Tab-separated table of C-alpha atoms in Angstrom:
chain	number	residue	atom	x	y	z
A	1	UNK	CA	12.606	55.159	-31.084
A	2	UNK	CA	9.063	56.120	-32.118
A	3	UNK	CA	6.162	54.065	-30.819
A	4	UNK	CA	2.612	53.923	-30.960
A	5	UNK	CA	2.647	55.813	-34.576
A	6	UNK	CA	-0.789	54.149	-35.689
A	7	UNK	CA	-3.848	55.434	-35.386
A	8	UNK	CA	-7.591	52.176	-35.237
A	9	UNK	CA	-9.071	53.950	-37.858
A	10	UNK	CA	-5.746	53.178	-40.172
A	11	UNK	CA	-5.480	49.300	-38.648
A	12	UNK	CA	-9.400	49.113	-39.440
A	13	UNK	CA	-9.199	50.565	-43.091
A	14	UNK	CA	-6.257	48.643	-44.127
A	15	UNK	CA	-6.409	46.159	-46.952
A	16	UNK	CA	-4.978	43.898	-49.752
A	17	UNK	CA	-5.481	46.121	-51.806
A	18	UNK	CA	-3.470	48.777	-50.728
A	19	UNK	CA	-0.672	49.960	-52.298
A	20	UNK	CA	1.347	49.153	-48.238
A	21	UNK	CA	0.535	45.601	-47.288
A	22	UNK	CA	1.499	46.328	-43.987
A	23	UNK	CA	1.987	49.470	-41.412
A	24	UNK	CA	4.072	50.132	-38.660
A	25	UNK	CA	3.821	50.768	-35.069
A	26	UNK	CA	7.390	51.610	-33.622
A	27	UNK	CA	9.419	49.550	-31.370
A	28	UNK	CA	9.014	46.670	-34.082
A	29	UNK	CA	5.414	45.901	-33.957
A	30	UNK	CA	3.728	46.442	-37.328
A	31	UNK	CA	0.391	44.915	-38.909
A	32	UNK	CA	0.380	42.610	-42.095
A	33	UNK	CA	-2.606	42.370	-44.464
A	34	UNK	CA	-2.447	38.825	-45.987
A	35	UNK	CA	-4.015	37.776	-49.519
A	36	UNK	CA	-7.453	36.947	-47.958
A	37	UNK	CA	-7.171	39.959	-46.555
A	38	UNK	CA	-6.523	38.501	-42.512
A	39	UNK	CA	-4.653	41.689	-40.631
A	40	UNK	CA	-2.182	39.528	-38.345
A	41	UNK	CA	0.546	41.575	-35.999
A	42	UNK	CA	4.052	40.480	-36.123
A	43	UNK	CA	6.827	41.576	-33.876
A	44	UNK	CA	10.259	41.675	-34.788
A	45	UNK	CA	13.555	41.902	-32.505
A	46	UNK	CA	16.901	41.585	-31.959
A	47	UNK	CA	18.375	39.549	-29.187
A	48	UNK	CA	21.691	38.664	-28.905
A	49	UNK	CA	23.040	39.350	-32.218
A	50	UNK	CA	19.970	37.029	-34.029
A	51	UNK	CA	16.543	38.560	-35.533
A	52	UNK	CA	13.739	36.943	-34.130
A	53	UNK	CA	10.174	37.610	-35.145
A	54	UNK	CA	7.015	36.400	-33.966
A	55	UNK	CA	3.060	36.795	-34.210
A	56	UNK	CA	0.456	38.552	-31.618
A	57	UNK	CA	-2.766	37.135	-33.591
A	58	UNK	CA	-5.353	38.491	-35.997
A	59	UNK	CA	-7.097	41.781	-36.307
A	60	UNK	CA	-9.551	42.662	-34.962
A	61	UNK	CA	-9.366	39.128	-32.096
A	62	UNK	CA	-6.106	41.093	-31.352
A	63	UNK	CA	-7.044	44.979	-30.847
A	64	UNK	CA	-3.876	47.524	-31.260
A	65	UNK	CA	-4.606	48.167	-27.650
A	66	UNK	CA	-3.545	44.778	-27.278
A	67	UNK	CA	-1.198	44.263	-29.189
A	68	UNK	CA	0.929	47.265	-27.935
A	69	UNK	CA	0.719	45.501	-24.591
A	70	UNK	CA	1.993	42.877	-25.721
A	71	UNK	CA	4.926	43.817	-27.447
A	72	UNK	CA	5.570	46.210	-24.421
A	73	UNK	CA	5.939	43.316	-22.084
A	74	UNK	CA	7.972	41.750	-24.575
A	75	UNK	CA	10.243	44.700	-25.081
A	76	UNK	CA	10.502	44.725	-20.931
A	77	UNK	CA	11.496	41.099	-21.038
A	78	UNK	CA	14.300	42.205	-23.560
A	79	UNK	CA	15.311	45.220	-21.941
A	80	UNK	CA	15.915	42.471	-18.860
A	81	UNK	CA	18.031	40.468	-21.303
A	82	UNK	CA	15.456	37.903	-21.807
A	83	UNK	CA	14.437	36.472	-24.838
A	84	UNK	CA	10.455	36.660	-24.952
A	85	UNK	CA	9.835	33.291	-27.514
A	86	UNK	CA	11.790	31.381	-25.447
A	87	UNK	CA	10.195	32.936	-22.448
A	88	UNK	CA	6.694	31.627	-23.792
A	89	UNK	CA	7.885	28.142	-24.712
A	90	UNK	CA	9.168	27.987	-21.524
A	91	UNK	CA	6.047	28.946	-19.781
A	92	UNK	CA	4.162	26.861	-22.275
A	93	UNK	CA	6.307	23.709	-21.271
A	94	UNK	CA	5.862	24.645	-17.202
A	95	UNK	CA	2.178	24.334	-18.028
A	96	UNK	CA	2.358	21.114	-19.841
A	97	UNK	CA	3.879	19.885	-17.330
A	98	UNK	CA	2.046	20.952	-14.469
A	99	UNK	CA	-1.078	19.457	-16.250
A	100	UNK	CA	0.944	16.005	-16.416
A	101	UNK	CA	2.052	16.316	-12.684
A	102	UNK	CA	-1.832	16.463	-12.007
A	103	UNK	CA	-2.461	13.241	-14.101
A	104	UNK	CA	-0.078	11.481	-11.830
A	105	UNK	CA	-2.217	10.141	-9.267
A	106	UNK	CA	-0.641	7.734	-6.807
A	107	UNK	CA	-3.611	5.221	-6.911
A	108	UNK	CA	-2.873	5.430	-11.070
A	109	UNK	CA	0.887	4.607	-10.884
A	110	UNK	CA	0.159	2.130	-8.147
A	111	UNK	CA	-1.924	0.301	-10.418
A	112	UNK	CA	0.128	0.515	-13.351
A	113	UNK	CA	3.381	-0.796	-11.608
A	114	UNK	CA	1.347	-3.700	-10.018
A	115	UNK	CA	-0.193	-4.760	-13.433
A	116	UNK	CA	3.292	-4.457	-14.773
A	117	UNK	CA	4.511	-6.764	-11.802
A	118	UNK	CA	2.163	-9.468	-12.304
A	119	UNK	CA	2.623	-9.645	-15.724
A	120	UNK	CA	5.879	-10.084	-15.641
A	121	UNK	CA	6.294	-11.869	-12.139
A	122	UNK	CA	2.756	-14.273	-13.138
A	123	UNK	CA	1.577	-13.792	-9.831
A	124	UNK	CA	-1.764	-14.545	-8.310
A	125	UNK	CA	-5.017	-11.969	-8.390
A	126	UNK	CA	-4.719	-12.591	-4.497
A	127	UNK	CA	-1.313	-11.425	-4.013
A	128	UNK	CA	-2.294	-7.759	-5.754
A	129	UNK	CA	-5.243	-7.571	-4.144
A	130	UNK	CA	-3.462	-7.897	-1.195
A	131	UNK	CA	-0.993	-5.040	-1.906
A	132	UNK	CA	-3.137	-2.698	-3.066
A	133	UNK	CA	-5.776	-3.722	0.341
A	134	UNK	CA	-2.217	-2.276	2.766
A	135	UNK	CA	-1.651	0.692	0.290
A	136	UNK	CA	-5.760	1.117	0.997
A	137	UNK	CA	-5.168	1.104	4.820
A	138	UNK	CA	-1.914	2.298	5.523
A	139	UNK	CA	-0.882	4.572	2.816
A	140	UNK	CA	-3.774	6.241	1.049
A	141	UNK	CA	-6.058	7.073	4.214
A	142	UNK	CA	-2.852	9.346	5.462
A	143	UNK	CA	-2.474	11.177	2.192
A	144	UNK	CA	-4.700	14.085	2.961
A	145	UNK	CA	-6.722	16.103	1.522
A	146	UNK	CA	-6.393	13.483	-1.522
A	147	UNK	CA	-5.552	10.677	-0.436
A	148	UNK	CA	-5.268	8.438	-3.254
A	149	UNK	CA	-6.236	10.709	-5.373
A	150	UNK	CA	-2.929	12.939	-4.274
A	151	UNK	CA	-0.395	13.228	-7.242
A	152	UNK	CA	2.758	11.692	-6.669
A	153	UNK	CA	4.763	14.466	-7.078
A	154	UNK	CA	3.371	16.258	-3.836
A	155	UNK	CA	4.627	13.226	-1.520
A	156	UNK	CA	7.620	13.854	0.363
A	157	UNK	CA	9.948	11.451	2.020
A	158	UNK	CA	9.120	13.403	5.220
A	159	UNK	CA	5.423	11.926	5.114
A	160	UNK	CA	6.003	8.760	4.202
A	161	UNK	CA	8.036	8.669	7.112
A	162	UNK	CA	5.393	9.857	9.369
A	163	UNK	CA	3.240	7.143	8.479
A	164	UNK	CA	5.702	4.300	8.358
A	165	UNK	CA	6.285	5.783	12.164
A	166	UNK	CA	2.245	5.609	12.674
A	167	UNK	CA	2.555	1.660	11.304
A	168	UNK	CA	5.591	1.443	13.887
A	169	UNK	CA	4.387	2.782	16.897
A	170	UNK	CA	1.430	0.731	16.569
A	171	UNK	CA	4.281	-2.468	16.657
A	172	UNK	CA	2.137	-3.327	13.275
A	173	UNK	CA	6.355	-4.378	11.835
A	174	UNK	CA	5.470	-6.848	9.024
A	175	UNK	CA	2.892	-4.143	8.191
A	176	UNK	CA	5.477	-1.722	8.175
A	177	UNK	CA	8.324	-4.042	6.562
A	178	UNK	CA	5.732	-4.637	3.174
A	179	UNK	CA	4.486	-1.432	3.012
A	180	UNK	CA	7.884	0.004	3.313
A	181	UNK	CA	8.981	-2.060	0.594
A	182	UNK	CA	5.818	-1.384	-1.378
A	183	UNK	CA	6.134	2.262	-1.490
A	184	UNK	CA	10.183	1.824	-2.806
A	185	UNK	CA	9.308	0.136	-5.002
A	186	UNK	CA	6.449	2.381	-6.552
A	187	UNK	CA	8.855	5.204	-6.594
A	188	UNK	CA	11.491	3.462	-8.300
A	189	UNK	CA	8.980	2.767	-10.828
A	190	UNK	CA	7.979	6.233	-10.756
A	191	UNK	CA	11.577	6.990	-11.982
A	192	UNK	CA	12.130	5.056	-14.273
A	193	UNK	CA	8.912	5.950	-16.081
A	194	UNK	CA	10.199	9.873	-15.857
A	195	UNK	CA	7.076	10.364	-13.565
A	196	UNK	CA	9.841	11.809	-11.250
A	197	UNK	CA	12.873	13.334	-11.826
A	198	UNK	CA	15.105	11.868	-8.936
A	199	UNK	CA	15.902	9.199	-6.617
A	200	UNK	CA	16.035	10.941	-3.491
A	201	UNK	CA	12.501	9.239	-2.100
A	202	UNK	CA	12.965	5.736	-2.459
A	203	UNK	CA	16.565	5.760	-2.279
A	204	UNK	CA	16.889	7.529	1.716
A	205	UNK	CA	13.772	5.156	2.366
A	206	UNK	CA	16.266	2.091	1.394
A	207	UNK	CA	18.621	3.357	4.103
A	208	UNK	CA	15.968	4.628	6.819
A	209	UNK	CA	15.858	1.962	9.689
A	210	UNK	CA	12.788	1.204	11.773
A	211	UNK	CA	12.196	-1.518	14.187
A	212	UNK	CA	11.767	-5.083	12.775
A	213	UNK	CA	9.619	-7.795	14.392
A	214	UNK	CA	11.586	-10.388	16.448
A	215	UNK	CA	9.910	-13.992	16.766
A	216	UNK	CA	8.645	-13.020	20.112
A	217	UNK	CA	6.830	-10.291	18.991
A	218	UNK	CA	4.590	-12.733	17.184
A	219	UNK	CA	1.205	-13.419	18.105
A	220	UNK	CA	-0.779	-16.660	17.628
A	221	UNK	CA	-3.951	-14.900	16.869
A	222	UNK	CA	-3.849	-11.189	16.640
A	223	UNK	CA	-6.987	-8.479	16.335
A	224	UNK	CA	-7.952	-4.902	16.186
A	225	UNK	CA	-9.345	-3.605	18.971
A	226	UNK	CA	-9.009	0.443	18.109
A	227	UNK	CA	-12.563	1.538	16.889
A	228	UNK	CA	-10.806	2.951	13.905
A	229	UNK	CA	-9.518	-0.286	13.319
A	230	UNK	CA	-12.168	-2.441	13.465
A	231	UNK	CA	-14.150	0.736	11.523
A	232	UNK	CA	-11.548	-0.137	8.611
A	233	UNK	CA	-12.171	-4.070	8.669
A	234	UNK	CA	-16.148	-3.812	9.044
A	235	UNK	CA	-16.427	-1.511	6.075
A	236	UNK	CA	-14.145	-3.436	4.103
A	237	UNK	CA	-15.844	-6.488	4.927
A	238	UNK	CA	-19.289	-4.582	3.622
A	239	UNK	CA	-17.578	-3.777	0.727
A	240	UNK	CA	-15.916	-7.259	0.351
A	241	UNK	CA	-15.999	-7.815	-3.708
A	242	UNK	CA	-14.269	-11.206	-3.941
A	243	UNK	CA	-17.227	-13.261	-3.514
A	244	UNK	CA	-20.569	-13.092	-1.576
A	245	UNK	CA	-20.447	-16.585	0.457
A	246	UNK	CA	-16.939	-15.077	1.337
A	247	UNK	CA	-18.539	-11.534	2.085
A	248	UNK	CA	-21.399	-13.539	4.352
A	249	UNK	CA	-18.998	-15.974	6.124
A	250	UNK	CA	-17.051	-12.550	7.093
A	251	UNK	CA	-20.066	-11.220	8.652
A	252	UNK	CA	-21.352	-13.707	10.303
A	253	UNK	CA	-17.650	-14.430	11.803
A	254	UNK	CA	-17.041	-11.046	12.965
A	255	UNK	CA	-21.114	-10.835	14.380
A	256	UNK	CA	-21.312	-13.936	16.131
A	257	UNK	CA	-17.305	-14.628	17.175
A	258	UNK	CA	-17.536	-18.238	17.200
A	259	UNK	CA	-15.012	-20.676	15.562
A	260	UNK	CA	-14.500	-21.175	12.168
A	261	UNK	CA	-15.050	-24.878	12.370
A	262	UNK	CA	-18.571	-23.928	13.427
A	263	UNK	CA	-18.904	-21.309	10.801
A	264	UNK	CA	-18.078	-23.408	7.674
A	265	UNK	CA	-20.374	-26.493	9.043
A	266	UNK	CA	-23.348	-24.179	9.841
A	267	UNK	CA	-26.257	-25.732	7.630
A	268	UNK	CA	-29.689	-23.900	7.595
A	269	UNK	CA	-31.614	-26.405	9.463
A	270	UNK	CA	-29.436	-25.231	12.667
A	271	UNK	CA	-30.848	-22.281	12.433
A	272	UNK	CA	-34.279	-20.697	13.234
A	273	UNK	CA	-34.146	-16.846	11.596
A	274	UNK	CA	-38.013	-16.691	13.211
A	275	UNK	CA	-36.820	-17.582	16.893
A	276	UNK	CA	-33.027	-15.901	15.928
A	277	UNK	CA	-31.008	-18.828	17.693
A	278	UNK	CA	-28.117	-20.769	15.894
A	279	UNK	CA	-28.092	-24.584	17.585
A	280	UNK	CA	-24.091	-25.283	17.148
A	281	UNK	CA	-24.534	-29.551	16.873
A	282	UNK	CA	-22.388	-31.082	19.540
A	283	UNK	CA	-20.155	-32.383	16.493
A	284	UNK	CA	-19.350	-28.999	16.002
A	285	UNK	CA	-18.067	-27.471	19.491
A	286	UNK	CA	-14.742	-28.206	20.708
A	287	UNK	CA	-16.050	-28.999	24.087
A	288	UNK	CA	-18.005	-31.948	22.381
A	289	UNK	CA	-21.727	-29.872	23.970
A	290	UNK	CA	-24.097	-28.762	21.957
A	291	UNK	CA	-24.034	-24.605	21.625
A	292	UNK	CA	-27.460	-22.656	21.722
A	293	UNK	CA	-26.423	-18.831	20.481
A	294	UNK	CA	-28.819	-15.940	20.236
A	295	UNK	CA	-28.675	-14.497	16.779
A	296	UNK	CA	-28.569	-10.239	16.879
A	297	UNK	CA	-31.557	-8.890	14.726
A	298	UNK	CA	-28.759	-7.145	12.367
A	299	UNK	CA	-27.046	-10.512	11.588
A	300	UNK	CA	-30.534	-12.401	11.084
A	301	UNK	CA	-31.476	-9.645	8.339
A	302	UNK	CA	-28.309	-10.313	6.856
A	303	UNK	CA	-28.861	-14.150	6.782
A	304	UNK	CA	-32.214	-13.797	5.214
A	305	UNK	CA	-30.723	-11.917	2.512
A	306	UNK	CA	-28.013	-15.098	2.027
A	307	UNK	CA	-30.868	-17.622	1.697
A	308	UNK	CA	-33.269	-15.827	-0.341
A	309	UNK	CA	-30.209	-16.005	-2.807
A	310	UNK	CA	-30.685	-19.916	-2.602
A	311	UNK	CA	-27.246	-20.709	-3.194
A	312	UNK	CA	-27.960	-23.827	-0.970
A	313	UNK	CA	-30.541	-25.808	0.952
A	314	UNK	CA	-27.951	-27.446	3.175
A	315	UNK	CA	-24.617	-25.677	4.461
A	316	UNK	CA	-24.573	-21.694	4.257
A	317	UNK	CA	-21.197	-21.518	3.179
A	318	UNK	CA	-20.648	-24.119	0.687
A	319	UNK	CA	-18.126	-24.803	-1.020
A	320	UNK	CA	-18.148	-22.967	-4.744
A	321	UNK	CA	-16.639	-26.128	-6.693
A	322	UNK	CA	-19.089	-28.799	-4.770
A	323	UNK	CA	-22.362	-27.380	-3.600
A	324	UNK	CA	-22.987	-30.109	-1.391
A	325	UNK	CA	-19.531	-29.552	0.845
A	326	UNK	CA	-18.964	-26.655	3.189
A	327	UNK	CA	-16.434	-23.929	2.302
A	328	UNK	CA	-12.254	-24.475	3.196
A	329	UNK	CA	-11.568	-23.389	6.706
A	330	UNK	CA	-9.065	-20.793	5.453
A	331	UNK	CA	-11.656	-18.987	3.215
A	332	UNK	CA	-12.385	-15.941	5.855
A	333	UNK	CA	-8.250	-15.965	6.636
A	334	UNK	CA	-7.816	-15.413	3.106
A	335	UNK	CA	-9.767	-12.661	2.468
A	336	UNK	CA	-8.333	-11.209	5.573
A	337	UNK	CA	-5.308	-11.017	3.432
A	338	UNK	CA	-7.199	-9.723	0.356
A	339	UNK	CA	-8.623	-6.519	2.514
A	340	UNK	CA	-5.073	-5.671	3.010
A	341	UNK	CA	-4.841	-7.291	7.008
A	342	UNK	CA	-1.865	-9.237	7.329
A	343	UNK	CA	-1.895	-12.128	9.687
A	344	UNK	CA	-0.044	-9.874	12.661
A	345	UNK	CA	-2.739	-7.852	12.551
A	346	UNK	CA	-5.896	-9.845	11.897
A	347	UNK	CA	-6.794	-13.478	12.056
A	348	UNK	CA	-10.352	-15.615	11.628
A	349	UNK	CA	-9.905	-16.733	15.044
A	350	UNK	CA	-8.730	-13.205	16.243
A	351	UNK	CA	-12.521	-11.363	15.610
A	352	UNK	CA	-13.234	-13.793	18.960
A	353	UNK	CA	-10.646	-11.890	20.502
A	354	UNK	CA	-11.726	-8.611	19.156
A	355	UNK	CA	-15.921	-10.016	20.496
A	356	UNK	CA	-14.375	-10.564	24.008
A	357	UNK	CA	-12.119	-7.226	23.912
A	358	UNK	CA	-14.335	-5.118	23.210
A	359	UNK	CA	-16.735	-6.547	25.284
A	360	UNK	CA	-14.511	-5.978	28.384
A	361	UNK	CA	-13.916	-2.536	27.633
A	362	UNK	CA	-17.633	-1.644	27.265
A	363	UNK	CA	-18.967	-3.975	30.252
A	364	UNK	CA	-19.680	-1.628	32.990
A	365	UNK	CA	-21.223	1.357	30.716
A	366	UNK	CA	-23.253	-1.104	28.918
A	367	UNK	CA	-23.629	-3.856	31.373
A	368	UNK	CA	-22.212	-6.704	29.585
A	369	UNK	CA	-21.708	-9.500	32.179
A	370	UNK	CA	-18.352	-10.762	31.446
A	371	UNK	CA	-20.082	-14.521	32.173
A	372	UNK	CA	-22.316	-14.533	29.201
A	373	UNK	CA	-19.992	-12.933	27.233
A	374	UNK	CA	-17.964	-15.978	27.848
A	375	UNK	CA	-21.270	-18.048	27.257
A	376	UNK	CA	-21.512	-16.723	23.672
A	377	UNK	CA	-17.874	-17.858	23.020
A	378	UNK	CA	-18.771	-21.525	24.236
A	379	UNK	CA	-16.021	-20.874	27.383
A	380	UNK	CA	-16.160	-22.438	30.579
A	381	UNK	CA	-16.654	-19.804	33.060
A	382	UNK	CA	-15.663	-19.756	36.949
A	383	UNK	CA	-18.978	-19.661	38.296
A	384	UNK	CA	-21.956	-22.648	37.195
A	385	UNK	CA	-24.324	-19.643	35.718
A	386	UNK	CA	-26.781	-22.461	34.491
A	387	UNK	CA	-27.218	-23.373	38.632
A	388	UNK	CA	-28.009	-19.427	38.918
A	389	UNK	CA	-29.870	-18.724	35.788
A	390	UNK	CA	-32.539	-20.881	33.925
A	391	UNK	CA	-32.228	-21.696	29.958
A	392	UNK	CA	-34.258	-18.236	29.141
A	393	UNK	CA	-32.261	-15.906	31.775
A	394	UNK	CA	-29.377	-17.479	29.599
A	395	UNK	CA	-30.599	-16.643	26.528
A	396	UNK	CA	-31.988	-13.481	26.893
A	397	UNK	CA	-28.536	-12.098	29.124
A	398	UNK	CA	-26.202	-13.225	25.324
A	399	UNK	CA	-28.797	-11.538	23.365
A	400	UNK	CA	-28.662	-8.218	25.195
A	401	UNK	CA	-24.660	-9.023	24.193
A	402	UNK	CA	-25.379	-10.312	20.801
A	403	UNK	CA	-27.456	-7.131	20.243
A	404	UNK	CA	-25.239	-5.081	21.490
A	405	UNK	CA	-21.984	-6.596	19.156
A	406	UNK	CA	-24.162	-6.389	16.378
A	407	UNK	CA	-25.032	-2.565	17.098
A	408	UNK	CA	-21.460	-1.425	17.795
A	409	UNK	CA	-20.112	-2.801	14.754
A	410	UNK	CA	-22.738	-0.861	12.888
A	411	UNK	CA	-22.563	2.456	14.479
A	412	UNK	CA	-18.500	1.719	13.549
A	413	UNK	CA	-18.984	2.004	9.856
A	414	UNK	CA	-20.436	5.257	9.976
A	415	UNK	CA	-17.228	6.693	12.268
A	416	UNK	CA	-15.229	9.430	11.085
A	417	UNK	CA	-11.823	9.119	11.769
């Protein structure tokens, strides 16, 4: 079989007009010349009994160059018993798919099964912004390089089960129980959507067993202590988006660690930003004695920025429906759960815990005397420090602390973990 018979200067001086409207190359690639005079190459075959013919493109976008090397590969495909259309439409489909693989971003189907569940389920703004706050902490941040960006189809059951493990071996098992079921229920969504083409993901994560949380195991008022952990809940409380007296109340929970009766009551005329103390009335302590606590220089900034919003002239935290009552006592609790913290992880009254934790750990590096960190929580301590220290030794020893709080939970946003 003859091929390459053609010569450019006859595939250049080809016309209409010619008495040929077409010349051939061998091996079943010839050139056309249409009515307007457009030179397209067409290659014609035989595979498996049928005659097949298809196009290379237009003269001169296609040079002869070219278009022999193209029907030699397809003559090579043949020659392999392979039929070179439905070779291309083959590849062609790979790459369609390929391109829809990479438009399947976890954080997208996440979002579209959980609008899909409330719509159908009616359920509250708070529940979903709940689920997608433990996705946020204990799903996305281990999907590296990605994270939620990662496309679903490059999650194995494998890793999933090295971070449900993570969740586990930090004994964080309600965590692990709803974000278990979360993720199962994603990929069965995932399926039934043709996002994926099996069930071998959500259905071996139905029968995988972990450890479950016994009654025991339960803790009245739990709190991270782990400097990633608390790096997770401070910059998700700076990021808070659910409301800025809710945003404020965080911060000044988690900066000062006092109670959240005394959070919700505070009113502006107990405190002086220009001296940076907080006078906690009597009415307000649970030991019935009025509280005098040093205010850290980050957390009066922040309060400065709260009243030059003028929300209110009497409580900071009122209450959004009546201006002139104080916020409910669950508000900071809630959007706990909102952030993605369930309650055996974080509570309001647990960032006192997390204050006096963290304090212990630090006290001898940073000389934080464990009886004025006990002052700044309004506890009773062992020894009578007012007998051994005047008002102003008081004060100044809890703001060296307050300070100090203040300062680590800033340098903790900017952690890399």
């Amino acid at each position: 079989m003859a091929i390459n018979i053609l010569k450019a200067e006859q595939v250049k001086a080809l016309s209409y007009t010619d008495a040929k409207k077409s010349l051939n190359d061998g091996g079943g690639l010839r050139i056309i010349v249409k009515p307007d005079n457009r030179k397209v190459w067409e290659f014609k075959y035989t595979f498996e009994g049928i005659r097949r013919v298809t196009a290379f493109g237009s003269y001169p976008n296609v040079s002869l160059a070219g278009a022999r090397a193209k029907a030699k590969e397809f003559r090579e495909l043949i020659e392999k018993n392979i039929d070179p259309i439905k070779n291309n439409q083959d590849i062609k489909q790979k790459q369609k798919e390929e391109q829809l693989k990479k438009e399947h971003t976890i954080e997208k189907i996440v979002n579209d099964y959980l609008e899909l569940k409330q719509h159908n389920k009616k359920l509250k703004d708070i529940t979903i912004a709940k689920a997608k706050g433990r996705l946020e902490n204990h799903f996305y941040n281990e999907l590296t390089p990605y994270k939620n960006k990662t496309v679903i189809h490059n999650i194995t059951f494998n890793k999933i089960v090295t971070l449900l493990k993570k969740i586990e071996d930090e004994n964080k098992l309600e965590t692990l129980f709803r974000v278990k079921i979360l993720i199962i229920e994603i990929f069965k969504y995932a399926y039934t959507e043709g996002i994926i083409k099996d069930t071998e993901i959500f259905a071996k994560l139905e029968l995988k067993n972990f450890k479950t949380q016994s009654k025991s195991d339960r803790r009245n008022n739990p709190t991270l202590t782990k400097q990633e952990d608390i790096q997770r809940l401070y910059n998700g409380i700076l990021n808070y988006k659910y409301g800025v007296l809710t945003k404020y109340a965080l911060l000044m929970s988690i900066h000062t660690a006092q109670r959240q009766g005394s959070i919700i009551t505070a009113k502006w005329c107990d405190i002086n930003l220009d001296d940076k103390v907080w006078i906690i009335p009597a009415s307000q302590m649970k030991m019935k004695k009025e509280h005098i606590l040093p205010l850290s220089d980050k957390l009066v900034e922040m309060l400065k920025e709260l009243k030059e919003m003028g929300i209110s002239n009497n409580y900071l935290f009122p209450n959004t429906q009546h201006l002139n009552a104080h916020m409910s006592n669950n508000t900071v609790t809630s959007a706990l759960r909102k952030m993605g913290f369930t309650k055996e992880e974080q509570t309001a009254h647990g960032l006192r815990a997390m204050f006096k934790t963290v304090c212990k750990e630090n006290q001898e590096e940073h000389n934080l005397k464990n009886e004025f960190v006990e002052r700044v929580l309004a506890h009773k301590t062992a020894g009578n420090v007012e007998e051994a220290y005047n008002r102003a030794d008081n004060l100044k020893e809890m703001r060296l602390i307050a300070n100090w709080w203040s300062d680590y939970l800033d340098k903790a946003k900017d952690l890399k973990v």
